[in-house]
Short mmCIF file of C-alpha atoms and ligand atoms in Angstrom, two decimals:
data_model
loop_
_atom_site.label_atom_id
_atom_site.label_comp_id
_atom_site.label_asym_id
_atom_site.label_seq_id
_atom_site.Cartn_x
_atom_site.Cartn_y
_atom_site.Cartn_z
CA UNK S 1127 -14.63 -21.96 -20.59
CA UNK S 1128 -15.24 -19.06 -18.22
CA UNK S 1129 -15.30 -15.89 -19.86
CA UNK S 1130 -15.12 -12.19 -18.44
CA UNK S 1131 -14.81 -8.83 -19.05
CA UNK S 1132 -12.25 -7.52 -17.07
CA UNK S 1133 -9.96 -10.13 -14.88
CA UNK S 1134 -8.31 -8.44 -11.82
CA UNK S 1135 -5.02 -10.83 -10.60
CA UNK S 1136 -4.91 -10.46 -6.99
CA UNK S 1137 -7.22 -9.69 -4.10
CA UNK S 1138 -4.96 -7.21 -2.14
CA UNK S 1139 -5.65 -3.38 -1.77
CA UNK S 1140 -4.49 -2.34 -4.89
CA UNK S 1141 -6.77 -5.39 -6.79
CA UNK S 1142 -9.70 -4.04 -4.08
CA UNK S 1143 -9.58 -0.40 -5.50
CA UNK S 1144 -8.69 -1.28 -8.99
CA UNK S 1145 -11.99 -3.41 -8.94
CA UNK S 1146 -14.36 -0.89 -7.41
CA UNK S 1147 -13.34 1.57 -9.85
CA UNK S 1148 -13.66 -0.72 -12.92
CA UNK S 1149 -17.56 -1.85 -11.36
CA UNK S 1150 -18.26 2.14 -11.22
CA UNK S 1151 -16.66 2.56 -14.78
CA UNK S 1152 -17.95 -0.07 -16.52
CA UNK S 1153 -21.49 -0.30 -15.36
CA UNK S 1154 -22.60 -3.28 -17.80
CA UNK S 1155 -18.95 -5.67 -17.59
CA UNK S 1156 -18.16 -8.60 -16.13
CA UNK S 1157 -15.52 -8.69 -13.72
CA UNK S 1158 -14.04 -11.60 -11.95
CA UNK S 1159 -11.11 -11.07 -8.90
CA UNK S 1160 -9.15 -13.89 -9.08
CA UNK S 1161 -6.99 -14.14 -5.82
CA UNK S 1162 -4.92 -17.28 -5.22
CA UNK S 1163 -5.55 -17.12 -0.88
CA UNK S 1164 -8.40 -15.34 0.96
CA UNK S 1165 -8.58 -11.48 0.14
CA UNK S 1166 -6.63 -9.01 1.93
CA UNK S 1167 -4.46 -11.54 3.38
CA UNK S 1168 -1.19 -10.86 1.18
CA UNK S 1169 1.22 -7.43 2.25
CA UNK S 1170 -2.08 -5.79 2.61
CA UNK S 1171 -2.62 -7.81 6.16
CA UNK S 1172 1.07 -7.00 7.11
CA UNK S 1173 0.64 -3.18 6.25
CA UNK S 1174 1.01 -0.17 8.87
CA UNK S 1175 -1.68 1.39 7.04
CA UNK S 1176 -0.35 4.71 7.54
CA UNK S 1177 -1.38 7.58 4.98
CA UNK S 1178 0.35 10.65 5.09
CA UNK S 1179 0.39 13.35 2.62
CA UNK S 1180 3.70 13.13 1.58
CA UNK S 1181 5.59 12.35 -1.84
CA UNK S 1182 9.56 13.02 -2.53
CA UNK S 1183 8.56 13.42 -6.22
CA UNK S 1184 6.02 15.46 -8.05
CA UNK S 1185 3.77 12.49 -9.44
CA UNK S 1186 3.70 10.82 -5.97
CA UNK S 1187 2.90 14.16 -4.40
CA UNK S 1188 0.19 14.35 -7.38
CA UNK S 1189 -1.17 10.68 -6.50
CA UNK S 1190 -1.00 11.65 -2.64
CA UNK S 1191 -3.52 14.34 -2.95
CA UNK S 1192 -5.96 12.24 -4.96
CA UNK S 1193 -5.54 9.23 -2.93
CA UNK S 1194 -6.55 11.36 0.18
CA UNK S 1195 -9.67 12.77 -1.02
CA UNK S 1196 -10.45 9.29 -2.00
CA UNK S 1197 -9.72 7.37 1.02
CA UNK S 1198 -11.81 10.20 2.72
CA UNK S 1199 -14.98 9.74 0.64
CA UNK S 1200 -14.99 6.23 -0.02
CA UNK S 1201 -14.59 5.49 4.12
CA UNK S 1202 -17.57 7.92 4.39
CA UNK S 1203 -19.24 5.79 1.66
CA UNK S 1204 -18.60 2.16 2.79
CA UNK S 1205 -17.96 3.01 6.82
CA UNK S 1206 -14.15 1.55 6.24
CA UNK S 1207 -12.28 0.89 9.37
CA UNK S 1208 -9.93 4.44 8.73
CA UNK S 1209 -8.97 6.06 12.24
CA UNK S 1210 -7.68 9.66 11.56
CA UNK S 1211 -4.84 10.83 13.82
CA UNK S 1212 -2.72 13.73 14.89
CA UNK S 1213 0.87 13.68 13.57
CA UNK S 1214 4.12 15.18 13.80
CA UNK S 1215 7.15 15.35 11.70
CA UNK S 1216 10.48 15.40 13.37
CA UNK S 1217 13.52 16.60 11.18
CA UNK S 1218 16.94 18.41 11.08
CA UNK S 1219 15.97 21.93 11.64
CA UNK S 1220 18.52 22.77 8.51
CA UNK S 1221 16.13 20.69 6.12
CA UNK S 1222 13.27 22.79 6.57
CA UNK S 1223 12.92 23.91 3.05
CA UNK S 1224 13.07 19.99 1.78
CA UNK S 1225 10.07 19.26 4.65
CA UNK S 1226 8.26 21.95 3.07
CA UNK S 1227 8.44 20.43 -0.36
CA UNK S 1228 7.96 16.97 0.37
CA UNK S 1229 4.94 17.47 2.71
CA UNK S 1230 1.72 18.41 1.66
CA UNK S 1231 -0.08 20.98 3.73
CA UNK S 1232 2.67 21.17 6.82
CA UNK S 1233 1.09 22.50 9.42
CA UNK S 1234 3.01 25.04 12.49
CA UNK S 1235 6.47 24.57 13.76
CA UNK S 1236 6.01 22.83 17.10
CA UNK S 1237 8.78 22.24 20.15
CA UNK S 1238 6.74 18.85 21.59
CA UNK S 1239 7.68 15.90 19.26
CA UNK S 1240 5.71 13.60 21.39
CA UNK S 1241 7.29 10.06 20.56
CA UNK S 1242 6.78 9.94 24.85
CA UNK S 1243 4.32 11.56 25.55
CA UNK S 1244 5.14 15.52 25.78
CA UNK S 1245 8.65 15.03 24.61
CA UNK S 1246 10.35 18.11 23.43
CA UNK S 1247 12.29 17.37 19.91
CA UNK S 1248 15.72 16.18 20.19
CA UNK S 1249 18.75 19.28 20.00
CA UNK S 1250 18.80 20.41 16.17
CA UNK S 1251 15.40 18.82 15.33
CA UNK S 1252 12.34 20.73 14.80
CA UNK S 1253 8.40 19.35 14.75
CA UNK S 1254 5.73 20.14 12.52
CA UNK S 1255 2.10 19.40 12.79
CA UNK S 1256 1.04 17.51 9.92
CA UNK S 1257 -2.59 17.18 9.43
CA UNK S 1258 -4.72 14.99 7.11
CA UNK S 1259 -3.30 11.73 8.27
CA UNK S 1260 -5.09 8.44 9.18
CA UNK S 1261 -4.34 4.96 9.44
CA UNK S 1262 -6.06 1.70 8.68
CA UNK S 1263 -6.48 -2.20 9.45
CA UNK S 1264 -5.73 -2.80 5.05
CA UNK S 1265 -6.27 -6.23 4.86
CA UNK S 1266 -9.81 -5.72 6.56
CA UNK S 1267 -10.28 -2.52 3.82
CA UNK S 1268 -9.69 -4.92 1.13
CA UNK S 1269 -11.73 -7.29 2.27
CA UNK S 1270 -14.31 -4.86 3.73
CA UNK S 1271 -14.34 -3.15 -0.50
CA UNK S 1272 -14.65 -6.54 -2.50
CA UNK S 1273 -17.28 -7.32 0.26
CA UNK S 1274 -19.42 -4.56 -0.96
CA UNK S 1275 -18.69 -5.92 -4.65
CA UNK S 1276 -20.37 -9.31 -4.29
CA UNK S 1277 -23.27 -9.48 -6.67
CA UNK S 1278 -21.60 -6.77 -8.78
CA UNK S 1279 -18.20 -8.48 -9.28
CA UNK S 1280 -17.42 -12.33 -8.70
CA UNK S 1281 -14.68 -12.80 -6.34
CA UNK S 1282 -12.63 -16.54 -6.84
CA UNK S 1283 -10.78 -17.17 -3.85
CA UNK S 1284 -8.23 -19.80 -3.38
CA UNK S 1285 -7.69 -19.67 -7.06
CA UNK S 1286 -3.86 -18.93 -8.11
CA UNK S 1287 -3.44 -18.07 -11.65
CA UNK S 1288 -0.66 -20.84 -12.85
CA UNK S 1289 -0.11 -19.46 -16.59
CA UNK S 1290 -1.47 -16.60 -18.65
CA UNK S 1291 -1.64 -17.22 -22.65
CA UNK S 1292 -1.71 -14.19 -24.54
CA UNK S 1293 -4.13 -13.80 -27.28
CA UNK S 1294 -7.30 -11.84 -28.45
CA UNK S 1295 -8.20 -12.57 -25.42
CA UNK S 1296 -6.27 -13.43 -22.45
CA UNK S 1297 -6.64 -17.19 -21.34
CA UNK S 1298 -5.93 -17.44 -17.10
CA UNK S 1299 -5.19 -21.35 -16.12
CA UNK S 1300 -5.86 -21.78 -12.79
CA UNK S 1301 -4.43 -24.13 -9.90
CA UNK S 1302 -7.78 -25.92 -9.89
CA UNK S 1303 -7.65 -26.45 -13.17
CA UNK S 1304 -10.48 -23.87 -14.37
CA UNK S 1305 -9.85 -21.69 -16.94
CA UNK S 1306 -11.11 -18.13 -17.55
CA UNK S 1307 -10.92 -16.12 -20.82
CA UNK S 1308 -10.88 -12.21 -20.22
CA UNK S 1309 -10.85 -9.49 -22.68
CA UNK S 1310 -8.91 -7.39 -20.46
CA UNK S 1311 -6.65 -8.02 -17.31
CA UNK S 1312 -5.03 -6.08 -14.75
CA UNK S 1313 -2.45 -8.03 -12.86
CA UNK S 1314 -1.90 -6.88 -9.52
CA UNK S 1315 0.06 -9.37 -7.56
CA UNK S 1316 1.64 -7.44 -4.75
CA UNK S 1317 5.25 -8.63 -4.07
CA UNK S 1318 4.82 -11.82 -6.23
CA UNK S 1319 6.24 -10.07 -9.27
CA UNK S 1320 8.29 -13.53 -9.55
CA UNK S 1321 5.18 -15.50 -10.53
CA UNK S 1322 6.31 -17.87 -13.34
CA UNK S 1323 2.95 -16.67 -15.10
CA UNK S 1324 4.04 -13.24 -15.14
CA UNK S 1325 7.67 -13.04 -14.16
CA UNK S 1326 9.17 -12.86 -18.19
CA UNK S 1327 6.37 -10.03 -18.65
CA UNK S 1328 7.63 -7.91 -16.15
CA UNK S 1329 11.28 -8.10 -16.45
CA UNK S 1330 11.49 -5.04 -18.13
CA UNK S 1331 9.88 -3.38 -15.20
CA UNK S 1332 13.01 -4.09 -13.54
CA UNK S 1333 10.78 -4.60 -10.29
CA UNK S 1334 12.58 -5.87 -6.69
CA UNK S 1335 11.30 -6.86 -3.94
CA UNK S 1336 12.44 -5.37 -0.38
CA UNK S 1337 12.09 -6.51 2.98
CA UNK S 1338 9.73 -4.38 5.39
CA UNK S 1339 9.67 -4.53 8.99
CA UNK S 1340 7.77 -3.05 11.98
CA UNK S 1341 8.72 -3.69 15.32
CA UNK S 1342 5.77 -4.19 17.94
CA UNK S 1343 6.17 -2.27 21.39
CA UNK S 1344 4.79 -3.34 24.67
CA UNK S 1345 3.15 0.29 25.38
CA UNK S 1346 -0.47 0.16 25.17
CA UNK S 1347 -1.21 3.66 23.52
CA UNK S 1348 -3.42 6.74 24.81
CA UNK S 1349 -6.20 7.55 22.77
CA UNK S 1350 -5.00 10.28 21.61
CA UNK S 1351 -1.18 9.39 21.12
CA UNK S 1352 -0.25 10.83 17.85
CA UNK S 1353 1.40 9.49 14.81
CA UNK S 1354 5.43 10.39 15.22
CA UNK S 1355 7.29 10.20 11.36
CA UNK S 1356 11.29 10.74 12.04
CA UNK S 1357 11.62 11.99 8.60
CA UNK S 1358 15.60 11.49 8.02
CA UNK S 1359 15.13 8.10 9.36
CA UNK S 1360 11.99 6.83 7.14
CA UNK S 1361 10.97 5.94 10.11
CA UNK S 1362 7.20 6.32 12.15
CA UNK S 1363 5.78 5.39 15.52
CA UNK S 1364 2.56 4.36 15.28
CA UNK S 1365 -0.57 3.96 17.93
CA UNK S 1366 -1.96 0.42 17.00
CA UNK S 1367 -5.28 1.26 18.80
CA UNK S 1368 -7.29 -1.81 17.26
CA UNK S 1369 -4.67 -4.11 18.30
CA UNK S 1370 -3.52 -2.44 21.39
CA UNK S 1371 0.47 -1.57 20.89
CA UNK S 1372 2.86 0.67 19.48
CA UNK S 1373 4.21 0.00 16.17
CA UNK S 1374 8.03 1.56 15.12
CA UNK S 1375 8.21 1.16 11.40
CA UNK S 1376 11.89 1.89 10.26
CA UNK S 1377 13.84 1.06 7.32
CA UNK S 1378 14.95 -2.37 6.59
CA UNK S 1379 17.29 -2.53 3.32
CA UNK S 1380 16.89 -6.29 2.48
CA UNK S 1381 16.52 -7.12 -0.99
CA UNK S 1382 15.50 -9.58 -3.47
CA UNK S 1383 13.37 -11.55 -0.82
CA UNK S 1384 10.34 -14.03 -1.87
CA UNK S 1385 6.93 -13.45 -0.25
CA UNK S 1386 7.02 -17.06 0.00
CA UNK S 1387 9.83 -17.52 1.97
CA UNK S 1388 10.32 -14.10 4.13
CA UNK S 1389 9.76 -15.05 7.89
CA UNK S 1390 6.99 -12.96 9.00
CA UNK S 1391 8.58 -12.21 12.46
CA UNK S 1392 11.60 -10.03 13.26
CA UNK S 1393 15.19 -11.67 13.81
CA UNK S 1394 17.55 -10.81 16.41
CA UNK S 1395 19.15 -7.97 13.98
CA UNK S 1396 15.88 -6.57 12.79
CA UNK S 1397 14.79 -6.15 16.76
CA UNK S 1398 18.49 -4.45 17.59
CA UNK S 1399 18.18 -1.83 14.25
CA UNK S 1400 14.65 -1.12 15.59
CA UNK S 1401 15.99 -0.34 19.06
CA UNK S 1402 18.87 2.05 17.59
CA UNK S 1403 17.13 3.92 15.85
CA UNK S 1404 14.24 4.51 18.22
CA UNK S 1405 16.89 5.35 21.06
CA UNK S 1406 18.07 8.21 19.13
CA UNK S 1407 14.77 9.54 19.84
CA UNK S 1408 12.79 7.91 22.88
CA UNK S 1409 15.02 5.75 24.71
CA UNK S 1410 12.81 4.27 27.32
CA UNK S 1411 10.72 3.43 24.70
CA UNK S 1412 13.77 1.08 22.62
CA UNK S 1413 13.56 -1.72 25.10
CA UNK S 1414 9.64 -1.71 24.82
CA UNK S 1415 10.84 -3.41 21.30
CA UNK S 1416 10.18 -6.93 21.97
CA UNK S 1417 8.43 -8.56 18.62
CA UNK S 1418 6.86 -7.16 15.25
CA UNK S 1419 6.01 -8.03 11.69
CA UNK S 1420 8.29 -8.47 8.71
CA UNK S 1421 6.97 -8.96 4.64
CA UNK S 1422 7.87 -7.54 1.90
CA UNK S 1423 6.62 -5.17 -0.95
CA UNK S 1424 7.66 -4.60 -4.77
CA UNK S 1425 9.73 -1.99 -5.85
CA UNK S 1426 10.39 0.10 -9.06
CA UNK S 1427 13.85 1.61 -9.88
CA UNK S 1428 12.15 4.95 -9.67
CA UNK S 1429 10.83 4.26 -6.45
CA UNK S 1430 7.16 5.34 -7.23
CA UNK S 1431 4.31 2.91 -8.02
CA UNK S 1432 4.47 1.41 -11.97
CA UNK S 1433 1.35 1.18 -13.74
CA UNK S 1434 2.19 -0.34 -17.43
CA UNK S 1435 0.53 -1.63 -20.36
CA UNK S 1436 2.25 -5.17 -20.76
CA UNK S 1437 0.69 -5.79 -23.99
CA UNK S 1438 -3.09 -4.88 -25.54
CA UNK S 1439 -5.69 -5.24 -22.53
CA UNK S 1440 -3.00 -6.23 -20.21
CA UNK S 1441 -1.97 -3.85 -17.16
CA UNK S 1442 0.37 -4.24 -14.45
CA UNK S 1443 -0.68 -2.10 -11.25
CA UNK S 1444 1.74 -1.73 -7.99
CA UNK S 1445 5.22 -1.82 -7.01
CA UNK S 1446 4.04 0.96 -4.68
CA UNK S 1447 7.36 0.32 -2.34
CA UNK S 1448 6.01 0.38 0.88
CA UNK S 1449 3.00 2.78 0.07
CA UNK S 1450 0.89 0.87 -1.62
CA UNK S 1451 -2.16 1.17 1.05
CA UNK S 1452 -1.75 5.28 0.42
CA UNK S 1453 -1.40 5.01 -3.25
CA UNK S 1454 -3.67 2.66 -4.14
CA UNK S 1455 -6.76 5.33 -5.10
CA UNK S 1456 -3.78 6.87 -7.94
CA UNK S 1457 -2.96 3.78 -8.85
CA UNK S 1458 -6.00 2.70 -9.59
CA UNK S 1459 -7.11 5.92 -11.33
CA UNK S 1460 -3.84 5.39 -13.76
CA UNK S 1461 -5.03 1.58 -14.21
CA UNK S 1462 -8.40 2.93 -15.75
CA UNK S 1463 -6.46 5.38 -18.09
CA UNK S 1464 -4.44 2.40 -19.47
CA UNK S 1465 -7.25 0.21 -20.16
CA UNK S 1466 -9.12 2.94 -21.62
CA UNK S 1467 -5.90 3.53 -24.27
CA UNK S 1468 -5.78 0.24 -24.98
CA UNK S 1469 -7.42 0.74 -28.76
CA UNK S 1470 -6.34 -2.78 -30.00
CA UNK S 1471 -9.54 -4.27 -27.57
CA UNK S 1472 -13.01 -3.20 -28.70
CA UNK S 1473 -14.53 -0.87 -26.28
CA UNK S 1474 -16.49 -1.16 -23.30
CA UNK S 1475 -19.29 0.76 -22.48
CA UNK S 1476 -17.37 3.30 -20.11
CA UNK S 1477 -19.17 5.80 -17.61
CA UNK S 1478 -17.69 9.29 -17.18
CA UNK S 1479 -14.88 9.20 -13.91
CA UNK S 1480 -16.53 10.64 -11.08
C1 FAD F 2561 5.38 -4.48 7.03
C2 FAD F 2561 4.80 -3.43 6.60
C3 FAD F 2561 3.85 -2.45 6.73
C4 FAD F 2561 3.54 -1.31 5.66
N1 FAD F 2561 3.37 -0.10 6.24
C5 FAD F 2561 2.14 0.72 5.12
C6 FAD F 2561 1.96 1.97 5.42
O1 FAD F 2561 1.97 2.26 6.58
N2 FAD F 2561 1.34 2.89 4.47
C7 FAD F 2561 1.52 2.10 3.15
O2 FAD F 2561 0.75 3.04 2.46
N3 FAD F 2561 1.59 0.92 2.87
C8 FAD F 2561 2.21 0.28 3.75
N4 FAD F 2561 3.02 -0.88 3.64
C9 FAD F 2561 3.05 -1.78 1.89
C10 FAD F 2561 1.83 -1.79 1.55
O3 FAD F 2561 0.86 -2.71 2.48
C11 FAD F 2561 1.63 -2.69 0.31
O4 FAD F 2561 2.16 -1.75 -0.37
C12 FAD F 2561 0.26 -3.40 -0.20
O5 FAD F 2561 -0.31 -3.74 0.98
C13 FAD F 2561 0.01 -3.94 -1.36
O6 FAD F 2561 -1.07 -4.34 -1.90
P1 FAD F 2561 -1.15 -5.00 -3.30
O7 FAD F 2561 -2.57 -5.14 -3.21
O8 FAD F 2561 -0.25 -4.35 -4.19
O9 FAD F 2561 -0.33 -6.87 -2.40
P2 FAD F 2561 -0.99 -7.67 -1.76
O10 FAD F 2561 -2.34 -7.37 -0.18
O11 FAD F 2561 0.32 -8.43 -1.58
O12 FAD F 2561 -1.81 -8.27 -2.80
C14 FAD F 2561 -1.69 -9.21 -3.95
C15 FAD F 2561 -2.64 -10.32 -3.80
O13 FAD F 2561 -2.58 -11.26 -5.15
C16 FAD F 2561 -2.53 -12.25 -4.83
N5 FAD F 2561 -1.34 -13.50 -5.66
C17 FAD F 2561 -0.38 -13.14 -6.11
N6 FAD F 2561 -0.33 -14.14 -6.72
C18 FAD F 2561 -1.30 -14.93 -7.50
C19 FAD F 2561 -1.70 -15.61 -8.45
N7 FAD F 2561 -0.72 -16.08 -9.22
N8 FAD F 2561 -2.96 -16.01 -8.71
C20 FAD F 2561 -4.05 -15.24 -8.13
N9 FAD F 2561 -3.95 -14.49 -6.79
C21 FAD F 2561 -2.37 -14.05 -6.78
C22 FAD F 2561 -1.76 -12.71 -3.26
O14 FAD F 2561 -2.61 -13.67 -2.79
C23 FAD F 2561 -2.34 -11.17 -2.53
O15 FAD F 2561 -3.45 -11.54 -1.97
C24 FAD F 2561 3.59 -2.18 4.28
C25 FAD F 2561 3.91 -2.99 3.74
C26 FAD F 2561 4.40 -3.93 5.06
C27 FAD F 2561 4.90 -5.14 4.65
#
């Protein structure tokens, strides 16, 4: 029987950041990450990886501000593949007040929204500069974080948890037959919320899985191409420099999909939707939407991330609803706070939070 003080299930960006924080907070603890595939290759590998300092609710704005500082510091510490980017937000002029509330540190008003280089904001719309944005190759960031932890933390890839048995410790049975007994377990399964090992435990949280799509444009971005956020459409146009194309992310309202069966690319209806939305702002770019990526993410009824204690020493962390990259640090901080409050489990030696 294998034993650990703490097991983290899921090696995506949430699991990686949670593990990083656990390793820092509990230097003496045996920590094992269990990942059914390879780390970073779930939803995280499909992510656009945009961080913009905004939040629809006070809690998400606080999480954003925390995560913003965290990513800046960790990127410097681990040399993570993050790229700072100039950004503008485009919204109807009469929504000024709402926009100012939602975006933290919104910059000056400008007439030049820039989806197609120097394009003015459409009639009736205003643009604002939005300092403090970056984007990242999220799968690579998750892998880098876990790679730096190797030696300190065990990372078992190809290790799907098939059964979770609750007792004084939690016993995790893996598909390849091994078992791991852990005093504390953090579930970070991304969109795999319906896995039979924990579906019943998560049912009270009323989580659902929504498809997320992003079109790829046949257009090579200039070095200084900005990120443009179309506020009312919940859409953005991003230059993905390390892949050599523009990406247009827009809202897709298809619910209750499965991460095991969702098609990885866009269907004809997805492409039509992408072109229709983009044509409102940059008609000449709309026709360049030729392909794209599709996957999914878990969402909560409140449209806020969930960190929930499912039982003594067993915590779920995720359901970030399409914002799991940018909010992962704050999700991790909440997770550690939950584990600390799990009083039924003897406390591990915990260092003060940095
Ligand atoms: C197209 C797209 C664009 C996006 N754009 C953005 C964006 O711009 N900004 C942003 O912040 N967010 C964005 N997101 C959302 C973000 O990518 C996700 O919220 C985030 O990646 C979720 O991370 P995670 O670690 O929770 O999930 P995942 O990365 O899916 O990791 C979960 C891991 O758990 C593993 N797992 C599942 N079941 C088991 C099991 N039984 N045993 C062991 N391991 C298991 C999986 O293999 C997986 O690796 C986007 C998502 C998509 C799909």
